[in-house]
Short mmCIF file of C-alpha atoms in Angstrom, two decimals:
data_model
loop_
_atom_site.label_atom_id
_atom_site.label_comp_id
_atom_site.label_asym_id
_atom_site.label_seq_id
_atom_site.Cartn_x
_atom_site.Cartn_y
_atom_site.Cartn_z
CA MET A 1 -5.62 -13.03 12.46
CA LYS A 2 -6.00 -9.69 14.22
CA VAL A 3 -5.87 -6.27 12.58
CA GLN A 4 -3.39 -3.88 14.19
CA TYR A 5 -4.41 -0.75 12.26
CA LEU A 6 -5.27 0.67 8.86
CA GLY A 7 -1.82 1.39 7.49
CA HIS A 8 -2.25 3.15 4.18
CA VAL A 9 -4.54 4.11 1.33
CA VAL A 10 -3.55 4.17 -2.34
CA PHE A 11 -5.33 6.46 -4.78
CA TYR A 12 -5.15 6.57 -8.56
CA VAL A 13 -5.18 10.29 -9.40
CA LYS A 14 -5.52 12.29 -12.61
CA ASP A 15 -2.73 14.79 -11.90
CA LEU A 16 -0.03 14.00 -9.34
CA GLU A 17 1.07 17.62 -8.82
CA ARG A 18 -2.51 18.75 -8.25
CA SER A 19 -3.01 15.97 -5.70
CA LEU A 20 0.30 16.79 -3.98
CA LYS A 21 -0.79 20.40 -3.60
CA PHE A 22 -3.87 19.12 -1.76
CA TYR A 23 -2.42 16.33 0.41
CA ARG A 24 1.10 17.69 0.96
CA ASP A 25 0.77 21.45 0.75
CA LEU A 26 -2.74 21.95 2.13
CA LEU A 27 -3.27 19.01 4.52
CA GLY A 28 0.36 18.82 5.63
CA PHE A 29 1.47 15.29 4.77
CA THR A 30 5.24 14.97 4.25
CA GLU A 31 6.35 13.68 0.87
CA ILE A 32 8.86 10.84 1.30
CA GLY A 33 9.74 10.57 -2.37
CA GLN A 34 8.55 9.69 -5.84
CA ALA A 35 8.56 6.49 -7.87
CA PHE A 36 7.47 5.14 -11.26
CA ASN A 37 9.41 7.83 -13.15
CA GLY A 38 7.74 10.61 -11.17
CA LYS A 39 4.23 9.24 -11.64
CA ALA A 40 3.76 8.24 -7.97
CA ALA A 41 4.47 9.83 -4.60
CA GLY A 42 4.48 8.45 -1.08
CA LEU A 43 3.36 10.61 1.84
CA THR A 44 3.43 10.21 5.60
CA SER A 45 2.23 11.97 8.70
CA GLY A 46 5.19 10.43 10.53
CA ARG A 47 3.27 7.56 12.14
CA THR A 48 4.50 4.95 9.66
CA HIS A 49 6.57 4.70 6.46
CA HIS A 50 3.64 5.83 4.32
CA GLU A 51 -0.03 6.40 4.95
CA LEU A 52 -0.83 7.60 1.46
CA LEU A 53 0.42 6.65 -1.98
CA LEU A 54 -0.73 8.64 -5.01
CA ILE A 55 -0.34 7.15 -8.50
CA GLU A 56 -0.99 9.34 -11.54
CA VAL A 57 -3.12 7.70 -14.23
CA GLY A 58 -4.21 10.80 -16.17
CA ASP A 59 -7.41 10.43 -18.14
CA ALA A 60 -7.74 6.71 -17.36
CA PRO A 61 -10.53 5.05 -19.34
CA GLY A 62 -12.08 3.34 -16.32
CA PRO A 63 -13.45 -0.19 -16.04
CA PRO A 64 -13.74 -2.45 -17.90
CA ASP A 65 -11.03 -0.98 -20.14
CA GLY A 66 -8.40 -0.47 -17.45
CA VAL A 67 -7.34 1.57 -14.43
CA ARG A 68 -9.74 4.21 -13.14
CA ARG A 69 -9.22 7.17 -10.85
CA GLY A 70 -10.12 6.70 -7.20
CA LEU A 71 -9.34 4.08 -4.61
CA TYR A 72 -6.74 1.50 -5.65
CA HIS A 73 -6.43 -0.41 -2.37
CA ILE A 74 -6.19 -0.14 1.39
CA GLY A 75 -3.33 -1.61 3.42
CA ILE A 76 -4.07 -3.24 6.77
CA LYS A 77 -1.22 -4.08 9.13
CA ILE A 78 -1.75 -7.51 10.68
CA GLY A 79 1.51 -8.19 12.47
CA GLU A 80 5.24 -7.91 12.87
CA SER A 81 6.59 -11.22 11.55
CA LEU A 82 6.60 -13.44 8.48
CA GLU A 83 5.08 -16.15 10.65
CA GLU A 84 2.03 -13.93 11.22
CA LEU A 85 1.78 -13.34 7.46
CA ARG A 86 2.05 -17.10 6.80
CA SER A 87 -0.66 -17.72 9.37
CA ALA A 88 -2.93 -15.16 7.69
CA LYS A 89 -2.31 -16.81 4.32
CA LYS A 90 -3.34 -20.19 5.75
CA GLU A 91 -6.46 -18.66 7.30
CA LEU A 92 -7.44 -17.07 3.98
CA GLU A 93 -6.90 -20.39 2.19
CA ARG A 94 -8.99 -22.26 4.79
CA ASN A 95 -11.79 -19.78 4.13
CA ASP A 96 -11.50 -20.12 0.33
CA ILE A 97 -10.40 -16.49 -0.10
CA PRO A 98 -8.24 -16.25 -3.24
CA ILE A 99 -4.90 -14.48 -2.85
CA SER A 100 -4.29 -12.33 -5.91
CA GLY A 101 -0.68 -11.46 -5.13
CA MET A 102 2.22 -11.60 -2.68
CA SER A 103 4.87 -8.87 -2.61
CA ASP A 104 8.04 -7.83 -0.81
CA HIS A 105 8.11 -4.01 -0.63
CA THR A 106 11.41 -3.84 1.35
CA VAL A 107 9.77 -2.11 4.34
CA SER A 108 6.73 -4.40 4.31
CA GLN A 109 5.65 -7.78 3.01
CA SER A 110 2.13 -8.26 1.74
CA LEU A 111 -0.73 -10.47 0.68
CA TYR A 112 -3.33 -9.06 -1.72
CA LEU A 113 -6.96 -10.12 -1.90
CA HIS A 114 -10.38 -8.68 -2.70
CA ASP A 115 -13.30 -8.04 -0.40
CA PRO A 116 -16.79 -9.30 -1.34
CA ASP A 117 -17.41 -6.14 -3.39
CA GLY A 118 -14.17 -6.44 -5.36
CA ASN A 119 -12.16 -3.79 -3.47
CA GLU A 120 -8.49 -4.68 -3.21
CA VAL A 121 -7.14 -5.21 0.30
CA GLU A 122 -3.47 -5.54 1.22
CA LEU A 123 -2.66 -7.41 4.45
CA TYR A 124 0.91 -6.65 5.51
CA ILE A 125 3.60 -6.85 8.13
CA ASP A 126 6.41 -4.34 8.54
CA VAL A 127 9.82 -5.89 7.95
CA PRO A 128 11.80 -5.87 11.20
CA GLY A 129 14.91 -3.72 10.91
CA SER A 130 13.90 -2.11 7.59
CA ASN A 131 14.86 1.26 9.09
CA TRP A 132 12.29 3.31 7.16
CA GLU A 133 12.43 6.01 9.86
CA GLU A 134 16.03 6.86 8.91
CA ASN A 135 15.40 6.43 5.18
CA PRO A 136 11.72 7.02 4.30
CA LYS A 137 12.44 6.52 0.59
CA LEU A 138 12.80 2.79 1.32
CA ALA A 139 8.98 2.70 1.20
CA LEU A 140 9.23 3.38 -2.53
CA SER A 141 11.73 0.59 -3.29
CA PRO A 142 11.00 -1.62 -6.30
CA THR A 143 8.51 -4.41 -5.52
CA LYS A 144 9.87 -7.95 -5.44
CA PRO A 145 7.97 -11.26 -5.45
CA LEU A 146 7.28 -12.78 -2.04
CA VAL A 147 7.33 -16.53 -1.51
CA LEU A 148 5.77 -17.82 1.72
#
C-alpha cells in the first residue's frame, strides 16, 4: 500500500460555533455543511471534499468514560479504487492489524484501524464519480456499512 496524502483530520470540540469562528472565519476554511443535527461541520480549503471535520461533544467526560475533546482520527488517502482498498485490507490482515470498522461515506470508502498508540486512523479511497466538487454536502452524507 502507498499513501497518497493526508486527507483530513477530525476533531471533537467543546463548542462548534466557537471552533467555526476559528477555522472558518479566522483561518479561511470554507464550510461545506453541517450534520448530526447541527453538531458537526465539514470544512475544506478546496483541495478535496473535506480536510477538516468538527464534531461538538460539549463537556465530554473524557476517557475512560467516553468521548473526549481533541483528535478523533486522521484520514489517509491510499488510492482511487475499491481494489486498492481491498488490497490494503488484505495487507493489514497479513500483518495482524485489526480493522475496527469499514464505512461507505458516499464520497469515500474507508477502513478504520488504530496505530500502536491507540490513535484512530482511517485509510480511504475517493469514490470515482461521486461529484463532491459540484455538491460538497455529499461529504456529510449518512454513513453506510461497507462490505469488501
